């Protein structure tokens, strides 16, 4: 089920809810975006919370004119709507109708299927609401959990970008995953 009111948007799954971010979640967003442990496999992590706050305020102020959709992940059965993660989809190549997804679940909630469910809801949103032709996802080749999640939700590894990322003082490969609109609607996803 999906509810939209202006820029307020909620997407309900069986166990998680994706809620479009508002200024009320900026403290959480800053904490999660600047957490080097959470983003261990990324090339770089922003350390300045003011930079993160400004970036997300700009996105919030774009409203419905945006090419980036940022969602807080929370649990359906949590009346307090405690944020447990971040799920995002953004325009990758506009004229090709390609979108890229990204996600992060706090360590206390990882390994319980919440990331997979959030990513599936992003795919559904991208194909049904944004009319995407293709959704892509990329990860450091050392990030086996992210790679496994993308495969679990029906994405296919299309490429390995050799030594694409300068990570931990050395070059690392990057995996490139995708799923097409027709694959999604043919029920390729789990």
PDB file of C-alpha atoms in Angstrom:
ATOM      1  CA  UNK A   1       0.000   0.000   0.000  1.00  0.00           C
ATOM      2  CA  UNK A   2       1.236   3.467  -0.859  1.00  0.00           C
ATOM      3  CA  UNK A   3      -0.018   6.769   0.453  1.00  0.00           C
ATOM      4  CA  UNK A   4       0.956  10.147  -0.987  1.00  0.00           C
ATOM      5  CA  UNK A   5       0.037  13.541   0.453  1.00  0.00           C
ATOM      6  CA  UNK A   6       1.989  16.353  -1.159  1.00  0.00           C
ATOM      7  CA  UNK A   7       5.585  15.352  -0.575  1.00  0.00           C
ATOM      8  CA  UNK A   8       4.596  13.006   2.270  1.00  0.00           C
ATOM      9  CA  UNK A   9       4.837   9.477   0.997  1.00  0.00           C
ATOM     10  CA  UNK A  10       4.733   6.145   2.791  1.00  0.00           C
ATOM     11  CA  UNK A  11       5.207   2.740   1.258  1.00  0.00           C
ATOM     12  CA  UNK A  12       4.072  -0.186   3.387  1.00  0.00           C
ATOM     13  CA  UNK A  13       5.543  -3.644   3.232  1.00  0.00           C
ATOM     14  CA  UNK A  14       4.841  -6.660   5.399  1.00  0.00           C
ATOM     15  CA  UNK A  15       7.498  -5.760   7.994  1.00  0.00           C
ATOM     16  CA  UNK A  16       8.849  -2.333   7.036  1.00  0.00           C
ATOM     17  CA  UNK A  17       7.554   1.086   6.116  1.00  0.00           C
ATOM     18  CA  UNK A  18       9.424   3.453   3.820  1.00  0.00           C
ATOM     19  CA  UNK A  19       8.600   7.060   4.735  1.00  0.00           C
ATOM     20  CA  UNK A  20       9.803   9.944   2.608  1.00  0.00           C
ATOM     21  CA  UNK A  21      12.247  11.928   4.718  1.00  0.00           C
ATOM     22  CA  UNK A  22      11.252  15.222   6.295  1.00  0.00           C
ATOM     23  CA  UNK A  23      13.250  17.784   8.232  1.00  0.00           C
ATOM     24  CA  UNK A  24      12.274  15.913  11.434  1.00  0.00           C
ATOM     25  CA  UNK A  25      14.605  13.017  10.483  1.00  0.00           C
ATOM     26  CA  UNK A  26      17.666  15.139   9.715  1.00  0.00           C
ATOM     27  CA  UNK A  27      19.448  14.259  12.964  1.00  0.00           C
ATOM     28  CA  UNK A  28      19.073  10.552  12.167  1.00  0.00           C
ATOM     29  CA  UNK A  29      20.127  11.111   8.530  1.00  0.00           C
ATOM     30  CA  UNK A  30      23.234  12.997   9.653  1.00  0.00           C
ATOM     31  CA  UNK A  31      24.130  10.262  12.128  1.00  0.00           C
ATOM     32  CA  UNK A  32      23.669   7.448   9.601  1.00  0.00           C
ATOM     33  CA  UNK A  33      25.377   9.231   6.673  1.00  0.00           C
ATOM     34  CA  UNK A  34      28.458  10.132   8.767  1.00  0.00           C
ATOM     35  CA  UNK A  35      28.831   6.663  10.333  1.00  0.00           C
ATOM     36  CA  UNK A  36      32.078   5.280   8.889  1.00  0.00           C
ATOM     37  CA  UNK A  37      31.373   1.806  10.296  1.00  0.00           C
ATOM     38  CA  UNK A  38      28.013   1.594   8.532  1.00  0.00           C
ATOM     39  CA  UNK A  39      29.542   2.686   5.221  1.00  0.00           C
ATOM     40  CA  UNK A  40      32.689   0.590   5.643  1.00  0.00           C
ATOM     41  CA  UNK A  41      32.745  -0.486   1.986  1.00  0.00           C
ATOM     42  CA  UNK A  42      32.323   3.004   0.524  1.00  0.00           C
ATOM     43  CA  UNK A  43      35.201   4.927  -0.993  1.00  0.00           C
ATOM     44  CA  UNK A  44      34.504   7.953   1.163  1.00  0.00           C
ATOM     45  CA  UNK A  45      32.082   8.951   3.903  1.00  0.00           C
ATOM     46  CA  UNK A  46      31.042  12.518   4.645  1.00  0.00           C
ATOM     47  CA  UNK A  47      32.184  13.522   8.128  1.00  0.00           C
ATOM     48  CA  UNK A  48      30.619  16.989   8.270  1.00  0.00           C
ATOM     49  CA  UNK A  49      27.036  16.724   9.513  1.00  0.00           C
ATOM     50  CA  UNK A  50      26.295  20.270   8.303  1.00  0.00           C
ATOM     51  CA  UNK A  51      27.133  19.245   4.727  1.00  0.00           C
ATOM     52  CA  UNK A  52      24.785  16.255   5.021  1.00  0.00           C
ATOM     53  CA  UNK A  53      22.032  18.382   6.607  1.00  0.00           C
ATOM     54  CA  UNK A  54      22.282  20.973   3.824  1.00  0.00           C
ATOM     55  CA  UNK A  55      22.215  18.307   1.083  1.00  0.00           C
ATOM     56  CA  UNK A  56      19.096  16.655   2.484  1.00  0.00           C
ATOM     57  CA  UNK A  57      17.328  19.959   3.168  1.00  0.00           C
ATOM     58  CA  UNK A  58      17.845  20.840  -0.488  1.00  0.00           C
ATOM     59  CA  UNK A  59      16.340  17.496  -1.502  1.00  0.00           C
ATOM     60  CA  UNK A  60      13.375  17.911   0.849  1.00  0.00           C
ATOM     61  CA  UNK A  61      12.730  21.396  -0.548  1.00  0.00           C
ATOM     62  CA  UNK A  62      12.674  20.032  -4.115  1.00  0.00           C
ATOM     63  CA  UNK A  63       9.389  18.333  -3.215  1.00  0.00           C
ATOM     64  CA  UNK A  64       7.795  16.515  -6.133  1.00  0.00           C
ATOM     65  CA  UNK A  65      10.269  18.006  -8.645  1.00  0.00           C
ATOM     66  CA  UNK A  66      13.042  15.742  -7.406  1.00  0.00           C
ATOM     67  CA  UNK A  67      15.058  13.079  -9.156  1.00  0.00           C
ATOM     68  CA  UNK A  68      16.028  11.549  -5.794  1.00  0.00           C
ATOM     69  CA  UNK A  69      13.690   9.809  -3.365  1.00  0.00           C
ATOM     70  CA  UNK A  70      15.032   9.321   0.148  1.00  0.00           C
ATOM     71  CA  UNK A  71      13.131   7.148   2.614  1.00  0.00           C
ATOM     72  CA  UNK A  72      13.486   6.352   6.295  1.00  0.00           C
ATOM     73  CA  UNK A  73      13.045   2.637   6.973  1.00  0.00           C
ATOM     74  CA  UNK A  74      11.047   1.747  10.091  1.00  0.00           C
ATOM     75  CA  UNK A  75       9.208  -1.331  11.313  1.00  0.00           C
ATOM     76  CA  UNK A  76       5.478  -1.748  10.705  1.00  0.00           C
ATOM     77  CA  UNK A  77       4.846  -2.928  14.266  1.00  0.00           C
ATOM     78  CA  UNK A  78       6.781  -0.034  15.878  1.00  0.00           C
ATOM     79  CA  UNK A  79       4.261   2.643  16.866  1.00  0.00           C
ATOM     80  CA  UNK A  80       7.151   5.058  17.590  1.00  0.00           C
ATOM     81  CA  UNK A  81       8.437   4.660  14.009  1.00  0.00           C
ATOM     82  CA  UNK A  82      12.020   4.355  15.182  1.00  0.00           C
ATOM     83  CA  UNK A  83      14.287   4.707  12.118  1.00  0.00           C
ATOM     84  CA  UNK A  84      16.251   1.547  11.392  1.00  0.00           C
ATOM     85  CA  UNK A  85      17.729   2.522   8.050  1.00  0.00           C
ATOM     86  CA  UNK A  86      17.787   4.565   4.901  1.00  0.00           C
ATOM     87  CA  UNK A  87      16.551   3.532   1.431  1.00  0.00           C
ATOM     88  CA  UNK A  88      17.074   5.649  -1.666  1.00  0.00           C
ATOM     89  CA  UNK A  89      16.421   5.653  -5.367  1.00  0.00           C
ATOM     90  CA  UNK A  90      17.716   8.338  -7.712  1.00  0.00           C
ATOM     91  CA  UNK A  91      17.793   9.035 -11.428  1.00  0.00           C
ATOM     92  CA  UNK A  92      20.859   7.333 -12.862  1.00  0.00           C
ATOM     93  CA  UNK A  93      20.455   8.216 -16.541  1.00  0.00           C
ATOM     94  CA  UNK A  94      17.288  10.230 -17.118  1.00  0.00           C
ATOM     95  CA  UNK A  95      16.802   9.772 -20.860  1.00  0.00           C
ATOM     96  CA  UNK A  96      17.233   5.999 -20.484  1.00  0.00           C
ATOM     97  CA  UNK A  97      14.700   5.885 -17.628  1.00  0.00           C
ATOM     98  CA  UNK A  98      17.353   4.280 -15.410  1.00  0.00           C
ATOM     99  CA  UNK A  99      17.317   4.628 -11.643  1.00  0.00           C
ATOM    100  CA  UNK A 100      19.880   3.573  -9.038  1.00  0.00           C
ATOM    101  CA  UNK A 101      19.042   2.236  -5.607  1.00  0.00           C
ATOM    102  CA  UNK A 102      20.904   2.408  -2.329  1.00  0.00           C
ATOM    103  CA  UNK A 103      20.161   1.199   1.176  1.00  0.00           C
ATOM    104  CA  UNK A 104      21.597   0.894   4.660  1.00  0.00           C
ATOM    105  CA  UNK A 105      20.142  -0.846   7.695  1.00  0.00           C
ATOM    106  CA  UNK A 106      21.521  -0.227  11.175  1.00  0.00           C
ATOM    107  CA  UNK A 107      23.617  -3.156  12.469  1.00  0.00           C
ATOM    108  CA  UNK A 108      21.132  -3.992  15.268  1.00  0.00           C
ATOM    109  CA  UNK A 109      18.506  -4.747  12.593  1.00  0.00           C
ATOM    110  CA  UNK A 110      20.650  -6.341   9.883  1.00  0.00           C
ATOM    111  CA  UNK A 111      20.332  -9.979   8.893  1.00  0.00           C
ATOM    112  CA  UNK A 112      16.579 -10.032   9.562  1.00  0.00           C
ATOM    113  CA  UNK A 113      15.338  -9.394   6.014  1.00  0.00           C
ATOM    114  CA  UNK A 114      14.513  -5.715   6.511  1.00  0.00           C
ATOM    115  CA  UNK A 115      17.066  -4.554   3.930  1.00  0.00           C
ATOM    116  CA  UNK A 116      15.746  -7.022   1.341  1.00  0.00           C
ATOM    117  CA  UNK A 117      12.180  -5.939   1.941  1.00  0.00           C
ATOM    118  CA  UNK A 118      13.099  -2.246   1.750  1.00  0.00           C
ATOM    119  CA  UNK A 119      15.009  -2.834  -1.509  1.00  0.00           C
ATOM    120  CA  UNK A 120      12.056  -4.768  -2.989  1.00  0.00           C
ATOM    121  CA  UNK A 121       9.754  -1.871  -2.094  1.00  0.00           C
ATOM    122  CA  UNK A 122      12.186   0.507  -3.835  1.00  0.00           C
ATOM    123  CA  UNK A 123      12.071  -1.644  -6.975  1.00  0.00           C
ATOM    124  CA  UNK A 124       8.279  -1.688  -6.918  1.00  0.00           C
ATOM    125  CA  UNK A 125       8.194   2.091  -6.445  1.00  0.00           C
ATOM    126  CA  UNK A 126      10.716   2.660  -9.245  1.00  0.00           C
ATOM    127  CA  UNK A 127       8.909   0.491 -11.778  1.00  0.00           C
ATOM    128  CA  UNK A 128       5.305   1.276 -10.864  1.00  0.00           C
ATOM    129  CA  UNK A 129       5.489   4.948  -9.849  1.00  0.00           C
ATOM    130  CA  UNK A 130       8.585   6.302 -11.564  1.00  0.00           C
ATOM    131  CA  UNK A 131       8.053   4.219 -14.714  1.00  0.00           C
ATOM    132  CA  UNK A 132      11.680   3.090 -14.717  1.00  0.00           C
ATOM    133  CA  UNK A 133      12.951   0.980 -17.589  1.00  0.00           C
ATOM    134  CA  UNK A 134      15.937  -0.251 -15.578  1.00  0.00           C
ATOM    135  CA  UNK A 135      17.097  -0.111 -11.957  1.00  0.00           C
ATOM    136  CA  UNK A 136      20.779  -0.512 -11.142  1.00  0.00           C
ATOM    137  CA  UNK A 137      22.790  -0.993  -7.984  1.00  0.00           C
ATOM    138  CA  UNK A 138      26.513  -0.969  -7.374  1.00  0.00           C
ATOM    139  CA  UNK A 139      28.686  -2.191  -4.549  1.00  0.00           C
ATOM    140  CA  UNK A 140      32.276  -2.752  -3.589  1.00  0.00           C
ATOM    141  CA  UNK A 141      33.231  -6.321  -4.559  1.00  0.00           C
ATOM    142  CA  UNK A 142      34.198  -6.926  -0.921  1.00  0.00           C
ATOM    143  CA  UNK A 143      30.656  -6.091   0.222  1.00  0.00           C
ATOM    144  CA  UNK A 144      29.305  -9.626  -0.080  1.00  0.00           C
ATOM    145  CA  UNK A 145      26.120  -8.853   1.910  1.00  0.00           C
ATOM    146  CA  UNK A 146      25.083  -6.051  -0.433  1.00  0.00           C
ATOM    147  CA  UNK A 147      25.838  -8.197  -3.490  1.00  0.00           C
ATOM    148  CA  UNK A 148      23.830 -11.101  -2.048  1.00  0.00           C
ATOM    149  CA  UNK A 149      20.896  -8.805  -1.256  1.00  0.00           C
ATOM    150  CA  UNK A 150      20.755  -7.473  -4.823  1.00  0.00           C
ATOM    151  CA  UNK A 151      20.842 -11.021  -6.200  1.00  0.00           C
ATOM    152  CA  UNK A 152      18.165 -12.078  -3.694  1.00  0.00           C
ATOM    153  CA  UNK A 153      15.757  -9.390  -4.945  1.00  0.00           C
ATOM    154  CA  UNK A 154      16.193 -10.477  -8.561  1.00  0.00           C
ATOM    155  CA  UNK A 155      18.955  -8.211  -9.809  1.00  0.00           C
ATOM    156  CA  UNK A 156      21.618  -9.648 -12.112  1.00  0.00           C
ATOM    157  CA  UNK A 157      25.336  -8.906 -11.920  1.00  0.00           C
ATOM    158  CA  UNK A 158      26.055  -7.369 -15.298  1.00  0.00           C
ATOM    159  CA  UNK A 159      29.621  -6.239 -14.838  1.00  0.00           C
ATOM    160  CA  UNK A 160      32.688  -6.019 -12.700  1.00  0.00           C
ATOM    161  CA  UNK A 161      34.382  -2.630 -12.936  1.00  0.00           C
ATOM    162  CA  UNK A 162      38.023  -3.534 -12.330  1.00  0.00           C
ATOM    163  CA  UNK A 163      39.812  -1.434  -9.732  1.00  0.00           C
ATOM    164  CA  UNK A 164      37.028   1.166  -9.843  1.00  0.00           C
ATOM    165  CA  UNK A 165      37.158   2.175  -6.170  1.00  0.00           C
ATOM    166  CA  UNK A 166      40.082   3.435  -4.117  1.00  0.00           C
ATOM    167  CA  UNK A 167      39.157   1.774  -0.840  1.00  0.00           C
ATOM    168  CA  UNK A 168      41.219   1.195   2.308  1.00  0.00           C
ATOM    169  CA  UNK A 169      44.344   2.509   0.591  1.00  0.00           C
ATOM    170  CA  UNK A 170      44.149   0.179  -2.417  1.00  0.00           C
ATOM    171  CA  UNK A 171      42.105  -0.340  -5.562  1.00  0.00           C
ATOM    172  CA  UNK A 172      38.995  -2.534  -5.355  1.00  0.00           C
ATOM    173  CA  UNK A 173      36.566  -3.846  -7.963  1.00  0.00           C
ATOM    174  CA  UNK A 174      32.977  -2.634  -8.092  1.00  0.00           C
ATOM    175  CA  UNK A 175      30.024  -4.889  -8.969  1.00  0.00           C
ATOM    176  CA  UNK A 176      27.261  -3.507 -11.185  1.00  0.00           C
ATOM    177  CA  UNK A 177      23.778  -5.055 -10.849  1.00  0.00           C
ATOM    178  CA  UNK A 178      20.551  -4.371 -12.702  1.00  0.00           C
ATOM    179  CA  UNK A 179      16.989  -5.446 -13.292  1.00  0.00           C
ATOM    180  CA  UNK A 180      14.808  -4.462 -16.241  1.00  0.00           C
ATOM    181  CA  UNK A 181      11.170  -3.443 -16.075  1.00  0.00           C
ATOM    182  CA  UNK A 182      10.086  -6.548 -18.019  1.00  0.00           C
ATOM    183  CA  UNK A 183      12.075  -8.807 -15.662  1.00  0.00           C
ATOM    184  CA  UNK A 184      10.454  -7.204 -12.641  1.00  0.00           C
ATOM    185  CA  UNK A 185       6.944  -7.568 -14.031  1.00  0.00           C
ATOM    186  CA  UNK A 186       7.574 -11.119 -15.237  1.00  0.00           C
ATOM    187  CA  UNK A 187       8.053 -11.981 -11.598  1.00  0.00           C
ATOM    188  CA  UNK A 188      11.800 -12.399 -11.661  1.00  0.00           C
ATOM    189  CA  UNK A 189      12.035 -10.813  -8.215  1.00  0.00           C
ATOM    190  CA  UNK A 190      11.554 -12.957  -5.139  1.00  0.00           C
TER     191      UNK A 190
END
